[in-house]
CSV table of C-alpha atoms in Angstrom, one decimal:
chain,number,residue,atom,x,y,z
A,12,MET,CA,147.8,103.4,75.9
A,13,ARG,CA,143.9,104.6,77.7
A,14,GLY,CA,143.1,104.6,74.2
A,15,GLY,CA,143.8,101.3,73.6
A,16,LEU,CA,143.0,99.9,76.2
A,17,ARG,CA,139.5,101.5,75.8
A,18,ILE,CA,139.5,100.2,72.0
A,19,ALA,CA,140.6,96.9,73.5
A,20,LEU,CA,137.5,96.5,76.3
A,21,THR,CA,134.7,97.6,74.3
A,22,CYS,CA,135.7,94.9,71.4
A,23,ILE,CA,135.8,92.6,73.9
A,24,THR,CA,133.0,93.4,75.5
A,25,SER,CA,131.1,93.3,72.4
A,26,PHE,CA,132.4,90.1,71.1
A,27,SER,CA,130.6,88.7,74.8
A,28,VAL,CA,127.8,90.4,73.8
A,29,SER,CA,126.9,89.1,70.6
A,30,GLY,CA,128.5,85.1,71.3
A,31,CYS,CA,126.0,82.6,71.4
A,32,MET,CA,123.3,81.9,74.0
A,33,VAL,CA,122.9,77.7,74.8
A,34,GLY,CA,119.6,76.3,76.2
A,35,PRO,CA,116.3,77.2,75.5
A,36,ASP,CA,114.3,80.9,75.1
A,37,PHE,CA,112.1,82.0,77.2
A,38,LYS,CA,108.2,81.8,75.9
A,39,PRO,CA,105.5,82.8,77.9
A,40,PRO,CA,102.6,79.9,78.2
A,41,ALA,CA,99.4,80.2,75.9
A,42,ARG,CA,96.6,82.7,77.7
A,43,PRO,CA,93.7,80.7,78.2
A,44,SER,CA,91.2,79.9,75.6
A,45,ASP,CA,87.7,80.1,77.7
A,46,THR,CA,85.1,82.5,77.4
A,47,HIS,CA,83.3,82.6,80.5
A,48,TYR,CA,84.0,81.5,84.4
A,49,ILE,CA,80.9,79.8,84.6
A,50,PRO,CA,78.3,78.1,82.7
A,51,GLN,CA,74.9,79.9,84.1
A,52,SER,CA,73.9,83.0,84.4
A,53,ALA,CA,75.9,85.4,85.9
A,54,PRO,CA,74.2,88.8,88.3
A,55,GLY,CA,72.8,91.5,85.6
A,56,THR,CA,72.3,88.8,82.8
A,57,ALA,CA,68.9,87.3,83.9
A,58,GLU,CA,65.5,89.2,83.8
A,59,THR,CA,65.6,91.4,87.8
A,60,ASP,CA,64.3,93.9,89.2
A,61,GLY,CA,67.3,96.2,88.6
A,62,GLN,CA,68.6,95.6,92.2
A,63,ARG,CA,71.2,93.2,90.8
A,64,PRO,CA,74.0,94.7,89.3
A,65,GLU,CA,75.1,94.5,85.8
A,66,LEU,CA,78.4,92.9,84.8
A,67,LEU,CA,81.1,95.1,82.0
A,68,GLU,CA,82.7,91.9,80.5
A,69,GLY,CA,86.0,93.4,79.3
A,70,ARG,CA,86.2,96.6,81.3
A,71,ALA,CA,89.1,97.5,82.8
A,72,LEU,CA,88.8,97.7,86.8
A,73,SER,CA,90.7,101.2,88.5
A,74,VAL,CA,93.4,100.3,90.8
A,75,ASP,CA,91.5,102.4,93.6
A,76,TRP,CA,88.7,99.8,93.2
A,77,TRP,CA,87.6,100.3,97.1
A,78,ARG,CA,86.1,103.9,95.8
A,79,LEU,CA,83.6,102.0,93.9
A,80,LEU,CA,82.1,101.2,97.3
A,81,GLY,CA,81.5,104.9,97.4
A,82,SER,CA,83.1,105.2,101.2
A,83,PRO,CA,85.1,108.7,101.9
A,84,GLU,CA,85.7,106.6,105.1
A,85,ILE,CA,87.1,103.2,103.9
A,86,ASN,CA,88.7,105.7,101.1
A,87,ASP,CA,90.8,107.2,104.0
A,88,VAL,CA,91.8,104.3,105.8
A,89,VAL,CA,92.9,101.9,103.1
A,90,GLU,CA,95.4,104.9,101.3
A,91,ARG,CA,96.2,104.7,105.3
A,92,ALA,CA,97.3,101.2,105.3
A,93,LEU,CA,99.1,101.3,101.9
A,94,ALA,CA,100.9,103.7,103.4
A,95,ASN,CA,102.0,102.9,106.7
A,96,ASN,CA,101.1,98.7,106.6
A,97,TYR,CA,104.8,96.8,107.5
A,98,VAL,CA,103.9,94.2,105.1
A,99,LEU,CA,104.2,96.3,102.0
A,100,SER,CA,107.2,97.9,103.6
A,101,ILE,CA,108.9,94.8,103.6
A,102,ALA,CA,108.1,94.1,100.2
A,103,ARG,CA,109.0,97.3,99.2
A,104,ALA,CA,112.8,96.8,100.5
A,105,GLN,CA,112.4,93.2,98.8
A,106,LEU,CA,112.0,94.5,95.8
A,107,ALA,CA,115.0,97.1,95.9
A,108,SER,CA,117.3,94.4,96.6
A,109,ALA,CA,116.4,92.7,93.9
A,110,GLY,CA,116.9,95.5,91.5
A,111,GLU,CA,120.6,95.8,93.1
A,112,GLN,CA,121.0,92.0,92.3
A,113,VAL,CA,120.1,93.1,88.7
A,114,LYS,CA,122.7,95.4,88.8
A,115,ILE,CA,125.6,92.7,90.2
A,116,ALA,CA,124.5,90.4,87.8
A,117,ARG,CA,124.6,92.9,84.9
A,118,SER,CA,128.6,93.9,86.3
A,119,GLY,CA,129.6,90.5,84.7
A,120,LEU,CA,129.2,92.0,81.2
A,121,PHE,CA,131.9,94.1,82.0
A,122,PRO,CA,135.5,93.3,82.8
A,123,GLN,CA,136.7,93.9,86.6
A,124,LEU,CA,139.5,96.1,87.3
A,125,ASP,CA,141.2,96.2,91.0
A,126,ALA,CA,144.2,97.6,92.4
A,127,SER,CA,147.4,95.6,93.9
A,128,SER,CA,150.4,95.9,95.7
A,129,ASN,CA,152.8,94.1,97.3
A,130,VAL,CA,156.6,94.6,99.2
A,131,ALA,CA,158.9,91.6,99.7
A,132,ARG,CA,161.9,91.1,100.9
A,133,ARG,CA,163.5,88.1,98.8
A,134,LYS,CA,167.1,85.9,98.6
A,135,TYR,CA,167.4,83.8,95.5
A,136,GLY,CA,168.4,80.2,96.4
A,137,GLN,CA,170.3,78.0,93.6
A,138,SER,CA,167.7,75.6,92.4
A,139,PHE,CA,166.1,79.1,91.0
A,140,LEU,CA,168.8,80.4,89.1
A,141,GLY,CA,171.4,78.0,89.8
A,142,PRO,CA,174.8,77.8,91.9
A,143,ILE,CA,175.5,81.8,90.9
A,144,ALA,CA,172.0,82.8,92.3
A,145,THR,CA,173.4,82.2,95.9
A,146,THR,CA,175.8,84.9,95.2
A,147,PHE,CA,172.8,87.2,94.9
A,148,PRO,CA,172.4,89.4,98.1
A,149,ALA,CA,169.0,89.5,99.8
A,150,PHE,CA,167.1,91.9,98.8
A,151,SER,CA,164.1,94.0,99.0
A,152,ALA,CA,161.5,94.6,96.0
A,153,TYR,CA,157.7,96.4,95.2
A,154,SER,CA,154.9,96.2,92.7
A,155,GLY,CA,152.0,98.3,92.1
A,156,GLY,CA,149.4,98.9,89.6
A,157,GLY,CA,146.3,97.0,88.5
A,158,VAL,CA,144.7,93.9,88.3
A,159,PHE,CA,142.7,93.3,84.9
A,160,ASN,CA,140.5,90.3,84.8
A,161,TYR,CA,137.9,89.6,82.2
A,162,ASP,CA,135.5,86.8,81.6
A,163,VAL,CA,134.1,86.0,77.7
A,164,ASP,CA,130.4,85.3,77.8
A,165,LEU,CA,131.2,83.0,74.9
A,166,PHE,CA,128.1,80.8,75.6
A,167,GLY,CA,125.6,83.6,77.6
A,168,ARG,CA,125.8,82.3,80.8
A,169,THR,CA,126.2,85.5,82.2
A,170,ARG,CA,123.5,86.9,80.1
A,171,ARG,CA,121.1,84.2,81.4
A,172,ASN,CA,121.6,85.0,85.3
A,173,ILE,CA,120.9,88.6,84.1
A,174,ALA,CA,117.9,87.4,82.7
A,175,MET,CA,117.1,85.3,85.9
A,176,ALA,CA,117.6,88.3,87.7
A,177,LYS,CA,115.2,90.4,86.1
A,178,ALA,CA,113.1,87.4,86.3
A,179,ALA,CA,113.5,87.4,90.1
A,180,HIS,CA,113.1,91.3,90.3
A,181,ASP,CA,109.9,90.8,87.9
A,182,VAL,CA,108.9,88.3,90.7
A,183,GLN,CA,109.5,90.8,93.7
A,184,ARG,CA,107.4,93.4,91.7
A,185,GLU,CA,104.8,90.9,91.8
A,186,GLY,CA,104.4,90.3,95.0
A,187,LEU,CA,104.7,94.1,95.9
A,188,GLU,CA,101.7,94.1,93.9
A,189,ALA,CA,99.8,91.2,95.4
A,190,ALA,CA,100.6,92.3,99.0
A,191,ARG,CA,99.5,95.8,98.3
A,192,LEU,CA,95.7,94.2,97.0
A,193,ASN,CA,96.1,91.8,99.9
A,194,VAL,CA,96.3,94.6,102.2
A,195,ALA,CA,93.1,96.7,100.5
A,196,ALA,CA,91.2,94.0,100.3
A,197,GLU,CA,91.6,93.1,104.0
A,198,THR,CA,91.3,96.8,105.5
A,199,VAL,CA,87.9,96.7,103.4
A,200,MET,CA,86.9,94.1,104.7
A,201,GLU,CA,87.7,94.8,108.0
A,202,CYS,CA,85.6,98.0,107.6
A,203,LEU,CA,82.7,96.5,105.9
A,204,HIS,CA,82.5,93.7,109.1
A,205,ILE,CA,82.6,96.5,111.7
A,206,ALA,CA,79.5,98.4,109.6
A,207,ALA,CA,77.7,95.0,110.0
A,208,THR,CA,78.1,94.9,113.4
A,209,ASN,CA,77.3,98.4,114.3
A,210,ALA,CA,74.1,97.7,112.1
A,211,GLN,CA,73.4,94.7,113.8
A,212,ILE,CA,74.1,96.4,117.1
A,213,ASP,CA,72.0,98.9,115.9
A,214,ILE,CA,69.1,96.3,115.5
A,215,LEU,CA,69.7,94.9,118.8
A,216,HIS,CA,69.2,97.6,120.9
A,217,SER,CA,66.1,98.3,118.9
A,218,VAL,CA,65.3,94.9,120.2
A,219,ILE,CA,65.4,95.2,123.7
A,220,LEU,CA,63.8,98.5,123.5
A,221,SER,CA,60.9,96.5,122.2
A,222,ASP,CA,61.2,94.1,124.6
A,223,GLU,CA,61.0,96.5,127.6
A,224,LYS,CA,58.2,97.7,126.0
A,225,ASN,CA,56.6,94.1,125.7
A,226,LEU,CA,57.3,93.4,129.8
A,227,LYS,CA,55.9,97.0,130.5
A,228,LEU,CA,52.9,95.8,128.0
A,229,VAL,CA,52.6,92.2,129.9
A,230,THR,CA,53.4,93.6,133.5
A,231,GLN,CA,50.2,95.7,133.5
A,232,ALA,CA,48.2,92.9,131.9
A,233,HIS,CA,49.3,91.0,134.5
A,234,ASP,CA,48.6,94.0,137.1
A,235,ALA,CA,45.0,94.2,135.5
A,236,GLY,CA,44.4,90.5,136.1
A,237,VAL,CA,44.5,89.7,132.4
A,238,ALA,CA,48.1,87.8,132.2
A,239,THR,CA,49.6,85.1,134.0
A,240,LEU,CA,52.8,85.6,136.1
A,241,THR,CA,54.0,83.1,133.4
A,242,ASP,CA,53.6,85.8,130.6
A,243,VAL,CA,55.3,88.1,133.2
A,244,THR,CA,58.2,85.5,133.5
A,245,THR,CA,58.8,84.7,129.6
A,246,ALA,CA,58.8,88.0,128.6
A,247,GLN,CA,61.4,89.0,131.1
A,248,SER,CA,63.5,86.3,130.2
A,249,GLN,CA,63.3,87.5,126.7
A,250,LEU,CA,64.6,90.9,127.6
A,251,ASP,CA,67.1,89.4,129.7
A,252,HIS,CA,68.4,86.9,126.2
A,253,ASP,CA,68.8,89.9,124.1
A,254,ARG,CA,70.9,91.6,126.2
A,255,THR,CA,73.4,88.9,127.0
A,256,LEU,CA,73.9,89.0,122.7
A,257,LEU,CA,75.0,92.7,122.7
A,258,PRO,CA,78.8,92.0,124.7
A,259,ASP,CA,79.5,89.4,121.5
A,260,LEU,CA,78.9,91.7,119.0
A,261,GLN,CA,80.6,94.7,121.1
A,262,GLN,CA,83.5,92.4,121.6
A,263,ALA,CA,83.9,91.2,117.5
A,264,ARG,CA,83.7,94.8,116.5
A,265,ASP,CA,86.6,95.9,118.6
A,266,VAL,CA,88.4,92.9,117.7
A,267,ALA,CA,87.6,94.0,113.5
A,268,TYR,CA,89.2,97.4,115.1
A,269,ASP,CA,92.3,96.2,116.3
A,270,ALA,CA,93.1,93.8,113.4
A,271,LEU,CA,92.2,97.7,111.3
A,272,ALA,CA,94.8,99.1,113.5
A,273,PHE,CA,97.4,96.6,112.8
A,274,LEU,CA,96.5,96.9,108.9
A,275,THR,CA,97.2,100.8,109.2
A,276,GLY,CA,100.2,100.3,110.8
A,277,THR,CA,99.3,101.5,114.2
A,278,THR,CA,99.0,100.0,117.4
A,279,THR,CA,95.5,99.5,119.0
A,280,ALA,CA,94.1,103.5,118.7
A,281,ARG,CA,90.1,103.3,117.9
A,282,SER,CA,89.8,107.1,118.7
A,283,SER,CA,92.4,107.7,115.4
A,284,LEU,CA,90.0,105.4,113.4
A,285,PRO,CA,86.3,106.4,112.0
A,286,GLU,CA,83.0,104.7,112.1
A,287,PHE,CA,81.4,102.9,109.6
A,288,THR,CA,77.7,103.1,108.9
A,289,LEU,CA,76.9,99.9,106.5
A,290,ALA,CA,73.4,102.2,105.0
A,291,LYS,CA,76.5,104.6,103.7
A,292,LEU,CA,78.0,102.1,101.8
A,293,THR,CA,77.2,101.9,97.9
A,294,LEU,CA,76.9,98.5,96.2
A,295,PRO,CA,78.2,99.3,92.3
A,296,ARG,CA,75.5,99.3,89.6
A,297,ASN,CA,78.2,98.6,86.8
A,298,LEU,CA,81.5,95.7,88.0
A,299,PRO,CA,83.6,95.6,85.4
A,300,LEU,CA,84.7,91.5,84.5
A,301,VAL,CA,88.3,90.7,82.9
A,302,TRP,CA,88.2,88.8,80.2
A,303,PRO,CA,89.0,85.2,80.8
A,304,SER,CA,92.0,85.3,78.0
A,305,GLU,CA,93.2,88.7,79.7
A,306,ILE,CA,93.2,87.4,83.9
A,307,VAL,CA,96.5,86.0,83.4
A,308,ARG,CA,97.9,89.5,83.0
A,309,ALA,CA,95.4,91.1,85.3
A,310,ARG,CA,96.1,89.2,88.2
A,311,PRO,CA,99.8,89.7,90.4
A,312,ASP,CA,100.0,86.3,91.7
A,313,ILE,CA,99.9,84.7,87.7
A,314,ARG,CA,102.5,87.5,86.8
A,315,ALA,CA,104.6,86.4,89.2
A,316,ALA,CA,104.6,82.6,88.5
A,317,GLU,CA,105.2,83.7,85.1
A,318,ALA,CA,108.0,85.5,86.1
A,319,GLU,CA,109.6,82.5,88.1
A,320,LEU,CA,109.2,80.3,85.5
A,321,HIS,CA,111.0,82.5,83.5
A,322,ALA,CA,113.6,82.4,85.6
A,323,ALA,CA,113.6,78.5,85.6
A,324,ASN,CA,114.1,79.1,82.3
A,325,GLU,CA,117.0,80.8,82.6
A,326,ALA,CA,118.3,78.2,84.8
A,327,ILE,CA,118.2,75.7,82.4
A,328,GLY,CA,120.9,78.0,80.1
A,329,VAL,CA,122.9,78.8,83.0
A,330,ALA,CA,123.6,74.6,83.5
A,331,THR,CA,124.0,74.2,79.7
A,332,ALA,CA,126.6,76.9,79.8
A,333,ASP,CA,128.5,75.6,82.5
A,334,MET,CA,128.9,72.2,80.4
A,335,LEU,CA,130.8,74.1,78.1
A,336,PRO,CA,134.4,75.9,77.7
A,337,ARG,CA,134.8,79.3,79.7
A,338,LEU,CA,137.4,81.9,78.1
A,339,ASN,CA,139.0,84.2,81.2
A,340,LEU,CA,141.2,86.9,79.9
A,341,SER,CA,143.3,88.5,82.4
A,342,ALA,CA,146.2,91.3,82.8
A,343,THR,CA,148.4,93.2,85.4
A,344,VAL,CA,150.3,96.7,84.5
A,345,GLY,CA,152.4,98.6,87.1
A,346,GLN,CA,155.6,99.8,88.2
A,347,GLN,CA,157.9,97.4,90.0
A,348,GLY,CA,161.4,97.9,91.4
A,349,LEU,CA,164.0,98.0,93.9
A,350,VAL,CA,163.5,99.7,97.2
A,351,GLY,CA,164.5,102.8,97.2
A,352,GLY,CA,165.5,102.1,93.8
A,353,PRO,CA,164.1,103.1,90.2
A,354,ALA,CA,161.0,101.4,89.2
A,355,GLY,CA,160.0,100.3,85.9
A,356,MET,CA,156.8,99.6,83.8
A,357,ALA,CA,156.0,95.8,83.8
A,358,TRP,CA,152.9,94.1,82.4
A,359,SER,CA,151.6,90.8,81.5
A,360,LEU,CA,148.4,89.7,79.7
A,361,VAL,CA,147.5,85.7,79.9
A,362,GLY,CA,144.3,84.2,78.1
A,363,GLY,CA,143.4,80.7,79.5
A,364,LEU,CA,140.4,78.7,78.1
A,365,SER,CA,139.0,76.0,80.5
A,366,ALA,CA,136.5,72.8,79.8
A,367,PRO,CA,134.6,70.3,82.0
A,368,LEU,CA,135.9,67.2,81.7
A,369,PHE,CA,134.8,64.6,84.3
A,370,HIS,CA,133.1,66.2,87.7
A,371,GLY,CA,131.4,62.8,88.5
A,372,GLY,CA,128.2,63.6,86.7
A,373,ALA,CA,127.5,67.1,88.5
A,374,LEU,CA,126.9,69.0,85.6
A,375,LYS,CA,124.6,66.9,84.0
A,376,ALA,CA,122.9,66.6,87.3
A,377,GLN,CA,122.6,70.0,87.4
A,378,LYS,CA,121.2,70.6,84.1
A,379,LYS,CA,118.5,68.1,84.9
A,380,ALA,CA,117.8,69.1,88.0
A,381,ALA,CA,117.0,72.8,86.4
A,382,GLN,CA,114.7,71.0,84.4
A,383,ASP,CA,112.9,69.4,86.5
A,384,TYR,CA,112.6,72.7,87.9
A,385,TYR,CA,110.9,73.7,84.7
A,386,THR,CA,108.5,71.7,84.7
A,387,ALA,CA,107.6,71.9,88.6
A,388,SER,CA,107.4,76.1,87.6
A,389,PHE,CA,104.8,75.3,84.8
A,390,ALA,CA,102.4,73.2,86.9
A,391,GLN,CA,103.0,75.9,89.9
A,392,TYR,CA,101.8,78.6,87.2
A,393,GLN,CA,98.9,76.4,85.9
A,394,GLU,CA,97.6,75.7,89.6
A,395,VAL,CA,97.9,79.6,89.7
A,396,VAL,CA,95.7,80.2,86.8
A,397,ILE,CA,93.3,77.8,87.7
A,398,THR,CA,92.8,78.9,91.3
A,399,ALA,CA,92.2,82.5,89.6
A,400,PHE,CA,89.5,80.5,87.5
A,401,ARG,CA,87.8,79.1,91.0
A,402,GLU,CA,88.1,82.2,92.4
A,403,MET,CA,86.4,84.1,89.7
A,404,ALA,CA,84.0,81.5,89.7
A,405,ASP,CA,82.9,81.5,93.0
A,406,SER,CA,82.6,85.3,93.1
A,407,LEU,CA,80.1,85.3,90.2
A,408,HIS,CA,78.5,82.2,92.3
A,409,GLY,CA,78.4,84.4,95.6
A,410,LEU,CA,77.4,87.5,94.2
A,411,GLU,CA,74.3,85.8,92.1
A,412,HIS,CA,73.3,83.6,95.6
A,413,ALA,CA,74.0,87.2,98.0
A,414,TYR,CA,71.5,89.1,95.9
A,415,ALA,CA,69.0,86.5,95.8
A,416,SER,CA,69.3,86.3,99.5
A,417,VAL,CA,68.9,89.6,100.3
A,418,GLU,CA,65.6,89.6,97.9
A,419,THR,CA,64.5,86.6,99.8
A,420,ASN,CA,65.1,88.3,103.1
A,421,GLU,CA,63.2,91.2,102.2
A,422,GLN,CA,60.5,89.6,101.6
A,423,ALA,CA,60.7,87.7,105.3
A,424,LEU,CA,61.6,91.0,107.0
A,425,GLY,CA,57.8,92.8,105.4
A,426,SER,CA,55.9,90.1,106.3
A,427,ALA,CA,57.8,89.8,109.5
A,428,GLY,CA,56.8,93.0,110.3
A,429,GLN,CA,53.1,92.1,109.0
A,430,ALA,CA,52.8,89.2,111.0
A,431,LEU,CA,54.2,91.0,114.3
A,432,LYS,CA,51.9,94.3,113.5
A,433,LEU,CA,48.4,92.0,113.7
A,434,SER,CA,50.2,90.3,116.8
A,435,ARG,CA,50.1,93.0,118.8
A,436,ALA,CA,47.1,94.3,117.9
A,437,GLY,CA,45.4,90.9,118.8
A,438,TYR,CA,46.9,91.5,122.0
A,439,ALA,CA,45.2,94.7,122.6
A,440,VAL,CA,41.7,93.6,122.4
A,441,GLY,CA,42.7,90.1,123.8
A,442,ASN,CA,42.3,87.8,120.7
A,443,THR,CA,46.3,86.5,120.9
A,444,GLY,CA,48.1,85.5,123.7
A,445,VAL,CA,51.5,87.4,124.5
A,446,ILE,CA,53.5,84.4,124.0
A,447,GLN,CA,52.6,85.0,120.0
A,448,VAL,CA,53.9,88.4,120.2
A,449,ILE,CA,57.2,87.5,121.1
A,450,ASP,CA,57.3,84.9,118.8
A,451,ALA,CA,56.5,87.5,116.4
A,452,HIS,CA,58.9,89.8,117.4
A,453,ARG,CA,61.4,87.4,117.1
A,454,LEU,CA,60.9,86.5,113.5
A,455,GLU,CA,61.1,90.2,112.7
A,456,GLU,CA,64.6,90.4,114.8
A,457,LEU,CA,65.7,87.6,113.2
A,458,ALA,CA,64.2,88.6,109.4
A,459,GLU,CA,66.6,92.3,110.3
A,460,MET,CA,69.5,90.6,111.4
A,461,ASN,CA,69.3,88.2,108.1
A,462,LEU,CA,68.9,91.3,106.2
A,463,VAL,CA,72.2,93.1,107.7
A,464,LYS,CA,74.0,89.7,106.9
A,465,ALA,CA,72.7,89.4,103.4
A,466,ARG,CA,73.6,92.7,102.2
A,467,THR,CA,76.8,92.6,103.7
A,468,ASP,CA,77.3,89.5,102.0
A,469,CYS,CA,76.6,91.6,99.1
A,470,LEU,CA,79.3,93.6,99.5
A,471,ARG,CA,82.1,91.3,100.3
A,472,GLN,CA,81.4,89.2,97.4
A,473,THR,CA,81.7,92.3,95.5
A,474,VAL,CA,85.0,92.7,96.9
A,475,SER,CA,85.9,89.2,96.5
A,476,LEU,CA,85.1,89.5,92.7
A,477,PHE,CA,87.2,92.7,92.6
A,478,VAL,CA,90.3,90.7,94.6
A,479,ALA,CA,89.8,87.6,92.2
A,480,SER,CA,90.0,90.2,89.2
A,481,GLY,CA,93.4,91.3,89.9
A,482,GLY,CA,92.6,94.3,92.0
A,483,GLY,CA,93.2,96.2,88.7
A,484,VAL,CA,96.5,97.2,86.8
A,485,HIS,CA,99.1,99.6,87.6
A,486,GLN,CA,100.3,101.9,84.3
A,487,THR,CA,103.8,100.5,85.3
A,488,VAL,CA,102.7,97.2,85.2
A,489,ALA,CA,100.8,97.4,82.4
A,490,ALA,CA,103.5,99.1,80.5
A,491,GLN,CA,106.1,96.0,81.1
A,492,HIS,CA,103.7,93.4,79.3
């Protein structure tokens, strides 16, 4: 009997899988036909002095792209963030849950077998078996066995549900990839913020030291009768002003460390995080640039949007199948008998075919709602794609202007340094007043600060380009596409 039941179940399952599937088959959207992100020359394509990077179009970006910055400290902190960040822990759990939902959907392809049993005390009346039934004594009976149910997938409803669950799983998988990219990017950006702030603090310490020397010089000149009290007051005021700039920079650095501790999944613990030095960071000379036609495969948010679109497509198939007949098979087999008496084998087999006739327009509305949701999902997909192109264009423009800013600020710093040198030399022989020296010193300070900001912006724009490019594709993700 078991062999026959196994053969029957196999035949039913095969029939269900081979049944037709109603509704539209999913086709991924066409890839972009664009060949460039921006119309003008990108960094490295125009004639430069060799300081700007070269864009390598079509070159794949490594998954651990942050290593291109050449900072062991950043590498360490990013790895800690990827291992301990709670956002990623949530995303991993959601992905695991979505995987279980796929298993649940797949179970619909197989018969459901449950155990059942019951004990009853009965007394028949004449309305059931006639007047003679009143002479039957009350009795106790029991039954026990298995209950078999199977919903034959005539029109692909179950298979559409499986495909929809797989698409939802893909959404969660790409959500994990997007979260991983965002956590790495935020961690690197905080490291760059700390490095830039440290550089500005160092410059400010140097400025304050120079202010103190200027004050000493002016004071000596005043004692010698060649400088006025106004000159001394002006020098003292400049020193006091520059000292007030330190607390804000130190606060910004501490806040950045707090954010970094949060990203690495720990409480604020400055001592466990390394120092970051701007001068030790490397600007990559070669920047991988994904082709516009490949951006839809490179970015996890676009892949997630496509998976959402796939799920919406399968929902149309489910809604279509709900408008058609459904075939259900059920059977019971087990032992029945009187309590205290002998038992015997009993079985039943029932096949039921149901078809919707009138549901007040609900089924048509469900299908139309699924179609409308697909339309919305397609528009959402297009928005995500065009957002990717905008972010790539913004990053490329940002790189171009950031490197131009570095070049102009280097020239400005050189000019300011030369002007300060001449002003101090003139002051030493009495040809220049202290105000001119302080102003020249102020210009050099601003030039140094601006150069630090420009170099930091180059690093930030480089990271933004890596993030806009999708942050590299894991081999497991690439294999599934």
